[in-house]
Amino acid sequence: MLNIHIPVPSIGLLSTSSIHNVMRYFPLLLVLIDLHLECVSSGAPKSSEADIKEHLNMGTKLLAAGQLAEALSHFHAACEEDPDNYLAFFKRATIYLAMGKSRSALPDLDRVVQLKPDFIAARSQRANLFLKLGDFDASFADFESILHADSSNQEAQEKLNLIPAMKQNLSHVDTLMSDGDFETAIPILGLLIDTCPWDPKLREKRADCYLAIGEIHKAIHDLRPTTRMRSDNTEGFLKLAQLNYKVGDDEESLVMIRECLKLDQDHKECFTFYKKVKKLSKQLQNAQEFINNKQYDEAIDKLGAALKTESAVDAFNQRIESQLCLCHSKAKHTNEAISICSTVLQRDPENLEALCDRAEAYLLNEDFDKALADFQQAQNIDGEHRRSQEGVKRVQKMAKQAKKRDYYKILGIKRTATKREITKAYRKLAAQWHPDNFEEGAKKEAAQVKFIDIAAAKEVLSDPEKRQMFDRGEDPLDAEEQAERNNPFQGHPFHPFGGGAHFKFHFP
């Protein structure tokens, strides 16, 4: 028997990441450390034995240090130099497994068992690999060989008892799925996947079960790793693209369908679907950019185009309608906003943003009761929702304000009025109520008061900052109110007739 002495780096000298990589396959590393580093049973020419030994030595040191990629390159060289060196192939298989490349490890383990059938460590590793891949028959055969060589091998005995039960469970799953009992099949598949995590068929079966009961996101979660478990898995990427599209995730759908085309650029179904997803994704992206830039009318046009591109997928409909609710509210299209927001809320009564957007539209229509009801409903759903909290306070202010001086009502315009409409209304009323049009007496005094209100309304509503204050429920010309809010009034209330500032009105 050979005496084997291999220098092992101290764990204390390794980094945390290196220790982690080493410990992942610590049992295999122990086997490697106990093996002879020289070329055993090698058919290589003597002149290359030194090179092979050097590659094996360097590879082992790098493996122990957790430098897997560098170690792999040395074992590649050793395997090429001597294709009959079972140690080189075993060590390379160990690295593949540590890197998660199980299917690359399998041919190396096959070669090891072929070169040295009594190498229990390699056969055990292959048996466990077969089991993780879901190949029950091959795994059973390897564990039988191990038990035949070593009747006291406890792991082999346990796995030989486990595998028939696993096969029976799998058969039971197929029966349950045929009978439509998907909910019962799912937990059984979960147990199978725990033992066979690298078997794509099991994950695909569970994904089918999830789809059958409407759990699309869970199906996506199961299918995603299968794209790495199967080579050239165009069908897997296509299915993932379609499912992500179905749940309204155009960006992830686009990523998946591009992966399909990377594998096969001539894949007809993938290319057709790619064009559809790309078009819709671009429309939604443009709409979001307009929203970010507060160009709500332009956003509405893009969202309308997106709705024409895809009207059959409910997830996209909800998403687009929610954005239309926002845009119409922000653009002060009150009737459209109330209509589309109500549609959104019929589908999702707890949509906080839709409740607040509809409340804003009600406010513009001066329907304070309905606005307050929407803000309060949002607050009841989420007591910490800041927008609804502020909305309740604003409605109360505006309702109180409406009982005082309402500049919109003075000019006879809606809260959605444009600057041009404000100017037009002001000119018409100023000409109508100018005090010079009235003789001395009660009528002239009444006209003076009316004219002051008209001028005040024009001043507030023509100034964006003052109008914004008024829309929040504050009167920027009420000095007492501003003082109460610790916001000193800038300038002075005007008095066209008597003291104070003087105004000149020019009419075309």
Coordinates of C-alpha atoms in Angstrom, one line a residue:
M1 CA 0.0 0.0 0.0
L2 CA 1.3 3.5 -0.9
N3 CA 1.9 6.1 1.8
I4 CA 0.3 9.4 0.6
H5 CA 1.3 12.8 1.9
I6 CA -0.3 15.8 0.5
P7 CA 0.3 19.4 1.8
V8 CA -3.1 21.0 2.7
P9 CA -3.3 24.8 3.0
S10 CA -4.4 26.1 6.4
I11 CA -8.1 27.1 6.5
G12 CA -7.0 30.1 8.5
L13 CA -5.2 31.5 5.5
L14 CA -8.2 31.3 3.2
S15 CA -10.7 34.0 2.5
T16 CA -14.3 33.6 3.6
S17 CA -15.4 33.0 -0.1
S18 CA -12.7 30.4 -0.6
I19 CA -13.7 28.5 2.6
H20 CA -17.3 28.5 1.4
N21 CA -16.3 27.0 -2.0
V22 CA -14.1 24.4 -0.3
M23 CA -16.8 23.4 2.2
R24 CA -19.5 22.9 -0.5
Y25 CA -17.8 19.8 -1.6
F26 CA -15.8 19.0 1.5
P27 CA -16.4 15.2 1.4
L28 CA -15.0 15.1 -2.2
L29 CA -12.1 17.2 -1.2
L30 CA -11.3 14.8 1.6
V31 CA -11.3 12.0 -1.0
L32 CA -9.0 14.1 -3.2
I33 CA -6.6 14.8 -0.4
D34 CA -6.4 11.1 0.4
L35 CA -5.6 10.2 -3.2
H36 CA -2.1 9.9 -4.7
L37 CA -1.2 13.0 -6.7
E38 CA 1.1 11.2 -9.1
C39 CA -0.1 9.7 -12.3
V40 CA -1.5 6.3 -11.3
S41 CA -2.1 3.7 -14.0
S42 CA -1.1 6.3 -16.5
G43 CA -0.5 5.4 -20.1
A44 CA 1.2 8.7 -20.8
P45 CA 4.8 8.8 -22.0
K46 CA 7.3 9.2 -19.2
S47 CA 8.5 12.5 -20.7
S48 CA 5.0 14.0 -19.9
E49 CA 4.6 12.5 -16.5
A50 CA 6.3 15.5 -14.8
D51 CA 4.0 17.9 -16.6
I52 CA 0.9 15.9 -15.7
K53 CA 2.0 15.7 -12.0
E54 CA 2.6 19.5 -12.0
H55 CA -0.9 20.1 -13.4
L56 CA -2.5 17.8 -10.8
N57 CA -0.5 19.4 -8.0
M58 CA -1.4 23.0 -9.0
G59 CA -5.0 22.0 -9.7
T60 CA -5.3 20.5 -6.2
K61 CA -3.8 23.6 -4.5
L62 CA -6.1 25.9 -6.4
L63 CA -9.1 23.8 -5.7
A64 CA -8.3 23.8 -1.9
A65 CA -8.0 27.6 -2.2
G66 CA -11.4 27.9 -3.8
Q67 CA -10.1 29.1 -7.1
L68 CA -12.2 26.8 -9.2
A69 CA -11.8 28.3 -12.7
E70 CA -8.0 28.3 -12.4
A71 CA -8.0 24.8 -11.0
L72 CA -10.2 23.6 -13.8
S73 CA -7.7 24.7 -16.5
H74 CA -5.0 22.6 -14.9
F75 CA -7.2 19.5 -14.8
H76 CA -8.2 20.1 -18.4
A77 CA -4.5 20.0 -19.3
A78 CA -4.0 16.8 -17.2
C79 CA -6.9 15.0 -18.9
E80 CA -5.7 16.0 -22.4
E81 CA -2.1 14.8 -21.6
D82 CA -3.2 11.5 -20.2
P83 CA -6.8 10.4 -21.0
D84 CA -6.3 7.2 -18.9
N85 CA -5.6 9.1 -15.6
Y86 CA -8.7 8.5 -13.5
L87 CA -7.5 10.9 -10.8
A88 CA -7.5 13.8 -13.3
F89 CA -11.0 13.1 -14.5
F90 CA -12.3 12.6 -10.9
K91 CA -10.8 15.9 -9.8
R92 CA -12.2 17.7 -12.9
A93 CA -15.6 16.2 -12.1
T94 CA -15.3 17.5 -8.6
I95 CA -14.7 21.0 -9.9
Y96 CA -17.6 20.8 -12.3
L97 CA -19.9 19.8 -9.4
A98 CA -18.6 22.7 -7.3
M99 CA -19.4 25.1 -10.1
G100 CA -22.9 23.6 -10.5
K101 CA -22.2 22.0 -13.9
S102 CA -23.6 18.6 -13.1
R103 CA -24.0 17.5 -16.7
S104 CA -20.4 18.3 -17.5
A105 CA -19.3 16.2 -14.5
L106 CA -21.2 13.1 -15.5
P107 CA -19.0 12.1 -18.5
D108 CA -15.9 12.5 -16.3
L109 CA -17.4 10.3 -13.7
D110 CA -18.3 7.7 -16.3
R111 CA -14.7 7.7 -17.5
V112 CA -13.4 7.3 -13.9
V113 CA -15.7 4.3 -13.3
Q114 CA -14.6 2.8 -16.7
L115 CA -10.9 3.2 -15.8
K116 CA -11.3 2.1 -12.2
P117 CA -14.5 0.2 -11.5
D118 CA -13.6 -0.4 -7.8
F119 CA -13.3 3.4 -7.1
I120 CA -16.1 3.6 -4.6
A121 CA -15.9 7.4 -4.2
A122 CA -16.4 8.0 -7.9
R123 CA -19.2 5.5 -8.2
S124 CA -21.0 7.0 -5.1
Q125 CA -20.6 10.4 -6.5
R126 CA -22.1 9.3 -9.8
A127 CA -25.0 7.5 -8.1
N128 CA -25.9 10.6 -6.2
L129 CA -25.6 12.7 -9.4
F130 CA -27.9 10.3 -11.2
L131 CA -30.4 10.7 -8.3
K132 CA -30.3 14.5 -8.4
L133 CA -30.8 14.3 -12.2
G134 CA -33.9 12.1 -11.7
D135 CA -32.3 9.0 -13.3
F136 CA -33.6 6.5 -10.8
D137 CA -32.6 3.3 -12.6
A138 CA -28.9 4.4 -13.2
S139 CA -28.6 5.6 -9.6
F140 CA -30.1 2.3 -8.3
A141 CA -27.6 0.3 -10.3
D142 CA -24.6 2.3 -9.0
F143 CA -25.7 2.0 -5.4
E144 CA -26.2 -1.8 -5.9
S145 CA -22.6 -2.1 -7.1
I146 CA -21.4 -0.1 -4.1
L147 CA -23.3 -2.3 -1.7
H148 CA -22.0 -5.4 -3.4
A149 CA -18.4 -4.2 -2.9
D150 CA -19.1 -2.9 0.6
S151 CA -22.1 -4.5 2.4
S152 CA -21.7 -2.1 5.3
N153 CA -22.1 1.0 3.2
Q154 CA -25.0 2.7 5.0
E155 CA -25.6 5.4 2.4
A156 CA -26.0 2.8 -0.4
Q157 CA -28.5 0.9 1.7
E158 CA -30.6 4.0 2.5
K159 CA -30.7 5.1 -1.1
L160 CA -31.6 1.6 -2.4
N161 CA -34.6 1.8 0.0
L162 CA -35.4 5.4 -1.1
I163 CA -35.4 5.0 -4.9
P164 CA -38.3 2.6 -5.2
A165 CA -40.5 4.9 -3.1
M166 CA -39.5 7.8 -5.3
K167 CA -40.5 5.9 -8.4
Q168 CA -43.8 5.1 -6.8
N169 CA -44.5 8.7 -5.9
L170 CA -43.7 9.8 -9.4
S171 CA -46.2 7.3 -10.8
H172 CA -48.8 8.5 -8.3
V173 CA -48.2 12.1 -9.5
D174 CA -48.9 11.1 -13.1
T175 CA -52.1 9.5 -12.0
L176 CA -53.2 12.6 -10.0
M177 CA -52.5 14.9 -12.9
S178 CA -54.4 12.6 -15.3
D179 CA -57.4 12.8 -12.8
G180 CA -57.1 16.6 -12.6
D181 CA -56.1 16.6 -8.9
F182 CA -53.3 19.1 -9.3
E183 CA -53.3 20.5 -5.8
T184 CA -52.6 17.0 -4.4
A185 CA -49.8 16.4 -6.9
I186 CA -47.9 19.7 -6.1
P187 CA -46.6 18.8 -2.6
I188 CA -45.6 15.3 -3.8
L189 CA -43.6 16.9 -6.6
G190 CA -42.1 19.2 -4.0
L191 CA -40.6 16.2 -2.2
L192 CA -39.4 14.7 -5.4
I193 CA -37.7 17.9 -6.4
D194 CA -36.0 18.2 -3.0
T195 CA -34.3 14.9 -3.8
C196 CA -33.9 15.4 -7.6
P197 CA -33.3 19.2 -7.8
W198 CA -31.6 18.9 -11.3
D199 CA -34.4 17.1 -13.0
P200 CA -36.1 19.6 -15.3
K201 CA -39.0 17.2 -15.9
L202 CA -40.2 17.4 -12.3
R203 CA -40.2 21.2 -12.3
E204 CA -42.0 21.2 -15.6
K205 CA -44.7 18.9 -14.2
R206 CA -45.1 21.1 -11.1
A207 CA -45.3 24.2 -13.4
D208 CA -48.1 22.5 -15.3
C209 CA -49.9 21.9 -12.1
Y210 CA -49.5 25.5 -11.0
L211 CA -50.8 26.7 -14.4
A212 CA -53.8 24.4 -14.1
I213 CA -54.8 26.1 -10.8
G214 CA -54.0 29.6 -12.1
E215 CA -50.8 30.1 -10.2
I216 CA -48.8 31.6 -13.1
H217 CA -46.1 33.3 -11.0
K218 CA -45.2 30.0 -9.3
A219 CA -45.1 28.3 -12.7
I220 CA -42.6 30.9 -13.9
H221 CA -40.5 30.3 -10.8
D222 CA -40.4 26.6 -11.6
L223 CA -39.7 26.9 -15.3
R224 CA -36.9 29.5 -15.0
P225 CA -34.2 27.1 -13.8
T226 CA -35.1 24.5 -16.4
T227 CA -33.7 26.8 -19.1
R228 CA -30.2 26.1 -17.6
M229 CA -30.9 22.4 -17.1
R230 CA -31.6 21.7 -20.7
S231 CA -29.3 22.7 -23.5
D232 CA -30.8 24.7 -26.4
N233 CA -34.0 25.0 -24.5
T234 CA -35.8 27.3 -27.0
E235 CA -39.2 25.9 -26.0
G236 CA -38.5 26.7 -22.4
F237 CA -37.6 30.3 -23.1
L238 CA -40.6 30.7 -25.4
K239 CA -43.0 29.4 -22.7
L240 CA -41.4 31.7 -20.1
A241 CA -41.8 34.7 -22.5
Q242 CA -45.5 33.9 -23.0
L243 CA -46.2 33.4 -19.3
N244 CA -44.4 36.7 -18.3
Y245 CA -46.4 38.4 -21.0
K246 CA -49.6 36.9 -19.6
V247 CA -49.0 38.4 -16.2
G248 CA -48.2 41.8 -17.7
D249 CA -44.4 41.8 -17.4
D250 CA -43.4 43.0 -20.9
E251 CA -39.7 43.6 -19.9
E252 CA -39.1 40.1 -18.6
S253 CA -41.0 38.6 -21.5
L254 CA -38.7 40.5 -23.9
V255 CA -35.6 39.2 -22.1
M256 CA -36.9 35.6 -22.4
I257 CA -37.9 35.8 -26.1
R258 CA -34.5 37.3 -26.9
E259 CA -32.8 34.3 -25.3
C260 CA -34.9 32.0 -27.5
L261 CA -33.7 33.9 -30.6
K262 CA -30.1 33.7 -29.4
L263 CA -30.4 29.9 -29.5
D264 CA -32.2 29.9 -32.9
Q265 CA -32.5 33.1 -34.8
D266 CA -34.8 31.4 -37.3
H267 CA -37.3 30.1 -34.8
K268 CA -40.5 31.3 -36.4
E269 CA -42.8 31.3 -33.3
C270 CA -40.2 33.1 -31.2
F271 CA -39.6 35.7 -33.9
T272 CA -43.3 36.4 -34.3
F273 CA -43.8 36.7 -30.6
Y274 CA -40.7 38.9 -30.3
K275 CA -42.1 41.5 -32.7
K276 CA -45.4 41.7 -30.7
V277 CA -43.7 42.1 -27.3
K278 CA -41.2 44.6 -28.6
K279 CA -44.0 46.8 -30.1
L280 CA -46.0 46.8 -26.9
S281 CA -43.0 47.3 -24.7
K282 CA -41.9 50.3 -26.7
Q283 CA -45.4 51.9 -26.5
L284 CA -45.6 51.4 -22.7
Q285 CA -42.0 52.7 -22.3
N286 CA -42.9 55.9 -24.3
A287 CA -46.0 56.4 -22.3
Q288 CA -44.1 56.2 -19.1
E289 CA -41.6 58.7 -20.3
F290 CA -44.4 61.1 -21.1
I291 CA -45.9 60.6 -17.6
N292 CA -42.5 61.2 -16.0
N293 CA -42.3 64.5 -18.0
K294 CA -45.9 65.4 -17.0
Q295 CA -46.9 65.3 -20.7
Y296 CA -50.2 63.6 -19.9
D297 CA -52.1 64.2 -23.2
E298 CA -49.2 62.6 -25.1
A299 CA -49.1 59.7 -22.6
I300 CA -52.8 59.2 -23.2
D301 CA -52.3 58.8 -26.9
K302 CA -49.5 56.2 -26.4
L303 CA -51.6 54.3 -23.9
G304 CA -54.5 54.2 -26.3
A305 CA -52.2 52.8 -29.0
A306 CA -50.9 50.1 -26.5
L307 CA -54.5 49.1 -25.7
K308 CA -55.1 48.6 -29.4
T309 CA -51.9 46.5 -29.7
E310 CA -52.9 44.3 -26.8
S311 CA -56.5 44.1 -25.6
A312 CA -56.8 40.4 -24.8
V313 CA -54.4 40.2 -21.8
D314 CA -56.2 41.3 -18.7
A315 CA -52.9 42.2 -16.8
F316 CA -52.0 44.7 -19.5
N317 CA -55.5 46.1 -19.6
Q318 CA -55.4 46.7 -15.9
R319 CA -52.0 48.3 -16.1
I320 CA -52.9 50.6 -19.0
E321 CA -56.2 51.6 -17.6
S322 CA -54.6 52.5 -14.3
Q323 CA -52.2 54.8 -16.1
L324 CA -55.0 56.3 -18.1
C325 CA -56.8 57.0 -14.8
L326 CA -53.8 58.9 -13.6
C327 CA -53.2 60.8 -16.8
H328 CA -56.8 61.9 -17.3
S329 CA -56.9 63.0 -13.7
K330 CA -53.7 65.0 -14.0
A331 CA -54.7 66.4 -17.4
K332 CA -58.0 67.6 -15.7
H333 CA -60.2 65.5 -18.1
T334 CA -62.6 65.0 -15.2
N335 CA -65.4 63.0 -16.9
E336 CA -62.9 60.7 -18.6
A337 CA -60.9 60.3 -15.4
I338 CA -64.0 59.4 -13.3
S339 CA -65.1 56.9 -15.9
I340 CA -61.7 55.0 -16.4
C341 CA -60.8 55.2 -12.7
S342 CA -64.2 53.6 -11.8
T343 CA -63.5 50.8 -14.3
V344 CA -60.1 50.2 -12.6
L345 CA -61.8 50.2 -9.2
Q346 CA -64.4 47.7 -10.3
R347 CA -61.6 45.2 -10.9
D348 CA -59.4 46.3 -7.9
P349 CA -61.5 48.1 -5.2
E350 CA -58.3 48.5 -3.1
N351 CA -56.3 50.3 -5.7
L352 CA -55.1 53.3 -3.6
E353 CA -53.8 55.4 -6.5
A354 CA -57.0 54.9 -8.6
L355 CA -59.1 56.0 -5.5
C356 CA -57.0 59.2 -5.1
D357 CA -57.0 59.9 -8.9
R358 CA -60.8 59.7 -9.0
A359 CA -61.0 61.8 -5.9
E360 CA -58.9 64.5 -7.6
A361 CA -61.3 64.4 -10.6
Y362 CA -64.3 64.8 -8.2
L363 CA -62.6 67.8 -6.6
L364 CA -62.2 69.4 -10.0
N365 CA -65.9 69.0 -10.4
E366 CA -66.4 70.4 -6.9
D367 CA -68.1 67.2 -5.8
F368 CA -66.6 67.4 -2.4
D369 CA -68.7 64.5 -0.8
K370 CA -67.5 62.0 -3.4
A371 CA -63.9 63.2 -3.3
L372 CA -63.9 62.9 0.5
A373 CA -65.4 59.4 0.3
D374 CA -62.7 58.2 -2.0
F375 CA -59.9 59.7 0.0
Q376 CA -61.3 58.2 3.2
Q377 CA -61.7 54.8 1.6
A378 CA -58.0 54.9 0.6
Q379 CA -57.1 55.9 4.1
N380 CA -59.2 53.0 5.6
I381 CA -57.3 50.5 3.4
D382 CA -53.9 52.0 4.4
G383 CA -53.8 54.3 7.4
E384 CA -50.3 55.3 6.5
H385 CA -51.1 56.3 2.9
R386 CA -49.8 59.9 2.8
R387 CA -51.6 61.0 -0.4
S388 CA -55.0 60.1 1.0
Q389 CA -54.3 61.7 4.3
E390 CA -53.4 65.0 2.6
G391 CA -56.4 64.6 0.3
V392 CA -58.9 64.4 3.2
K393 CA -57.4 67.6 4.7
R394 CA -57.6 69.4 1.4
V395 CA -61.2 68.4 0.7
Q396 CA -62.2 69.8 4.1
K397 CA -60.3 73.1 3.3
M398 CA -61.9 73.4 -0.1
A399 CA -65.4 72.7 1.2
K400 CA -64.9 75.4 3.8
Q401 CA -63.4 77.7 1.2
A402 CA -66.4 77.2 -1.2
K403 CA -68.6 78.8 1.4
K404 CA -66.4 81.9 1.3
R405 CA -65.0 83.5 -1.8
D406 CA -64.7 81.1 -4.7
Y407 CA -62.7 82.7 -7.5
Y408 CA -63.8 80.1 -10.1
K409 CA -67.5 80.8 -9.4
I410 CA -66.8 84.5 -9.5
L411 CA -65.6 84.2 -13.1
G412 CA -68.2 81.5 -13.9
I413 CA -65.5 79.0 -15.0
K414 CA -64.6 75.4 -14.1
R415 CA -61.6 74.4 -12.0
T416 CA -60.2 72.9 -15.2
A417 CA -60.2 76.2 -17.0
T418 CA -57.2 77.2 -19.1
K419 CA -55.4 80.6 -18.8
R420 CA -57.1 81.7 -22.0
E421 CA -60.5 80.8 -20.7
I422 CA -59.7 82.7 -17.4
T423 CA -58.7 85.8 -19.3
K424 CA -61.7 85.7 -21.6
A425 CA -64.1 85.4 -18.6
Y426 CA -62.4 88.2 -16.8
R427 CA -62.6 90.6 -19.7
K428 CA -66.2 89.9 -20.2
L429 CA -67.2 90.3 -16.6
A430 CA -64.9 93.3 -16.0
A431 CA -66.5 95.1 -18.9
Q432 CA -70.0 94.2 -17.6
W433 CA -69.4 95.3 -14.0
H434 CA -67.2 98.2 -14.4
P435 CA -68.4 100.9 -12.0
D436 CA -68.4 103.6 -14.7
N437 CA -71.3 101.7 -16.3
F438 CA -73.5 102.6 -13.3
E439 CA -74.9 105.8 -11.9
E440 CA -74.2 106.8 -8.3
G441 CA -76.2 105.0 -5.7
A442 CA -76.7 101.4 -4.5
K443 CA -76.2 99.9 -7.9
K444 CA -72.8 101.5 -8.4
E445 CA -71.7 100.4 -4.9
A446 CA -72.7 96.8 -5.7
A447 CA -70.9 97.0 -9.0
Q448 CA -67.7 98.2 -7.2
V449 CA -67.8 95.2 -4.8
K450 CA -68.5 92.8 -7.7
F451 CA -65.6 94.4 -9.7
I452 CA -63.2 94.0 -6.8
D453 CA -64.1 90.3 -6.6
I454 CA -63.6 89.9 -10.4
A455 CA -60.2 91.6 -10.3
A456 CA -59.2 89.4 -7.3
A457 CA -60.2 86.2 -9.1
K458 CA -58.2 87.2 -12.1
E459 CA -55.2 87.9 -10.0
V460 CA -55.3 84.6 -8.2
L461 CA -56.2 82.3 -11.1
S462 CA -53.8 83.9 -13.6
D463 CA -50.8 83.4 -11.3
P464 CA -49.8 79.7 -11.2
E465 CA -48.5 79.8 -7.6
K466 CA -51.5 81.6 -6.2
R467 CA -53.9 79.4 -8.2
Q468 CA -52.1 76.3 -6.8
M469 CA -52.5 77.6 -3.3
F470 CA -56.2 78.2 -3.9
D471 CA -56.6 74.7 -5.3
R472 CA -55.1 73.4 -2.1
G473 CA -57.8 75.2 -0.1
E474 CA -55.9 78.3 0.8
D475 CA -56.8 81.9 -0.2
P476 CA -53.6 83.7 -1.1
L477 CA -55.4 87.1 -0.7
D478 CA -56.8 86.4 2.7
A479 CA -54.1 88.1 5.0
E480 CA -55.6 86.7 8.2
E481 CA -55.6 83.2 6.9
Q482 CA -52.1 83.4 5.7
A483 CA -50.9 84.8 9.0
E484 CA -52.6 81.9 10.8
R485 CA -50.6 79.5 8.7
N486 CA -47.3 81.2 9.5
N487 CA -47.0 82.2 5.9
P488 CA -46.8 86.0 5.7
F489 CA -48.8 87.4 2.8
Q490 CA -46.5 88.7 0.1
G491 CA -47.8 92.1 -1.1
H492 CA -51.1 93.6 0.1
P493 CA -54.8 93.1 -0.6
F494 CA -55.8 95.6 -3.3
H495 CA -58.5 98.2 -3.2
P496 CA -59.2 99.6 -6.7
F497 CA -61.4 102.3 -5.2
G498 CA -59.9 104.2 -2.4
G499 CA -56.5 103.5 -0.6
G500 CA -54.2 100.7 -1.5
A501 CA -52.9 99.6 -4.9
H502 CA -54.4 101.0 -8.1
F503 CA -55.3 98.9 -11.2
K504 CA -55.7 100.0 -14.8
F505 CA -57.9 97.8 -17.0
H506 CA -57.3 97.7 -20.7
F507 CA -59.9 96.2 -23.0
P508 CA -59.2 95.4 -26.7

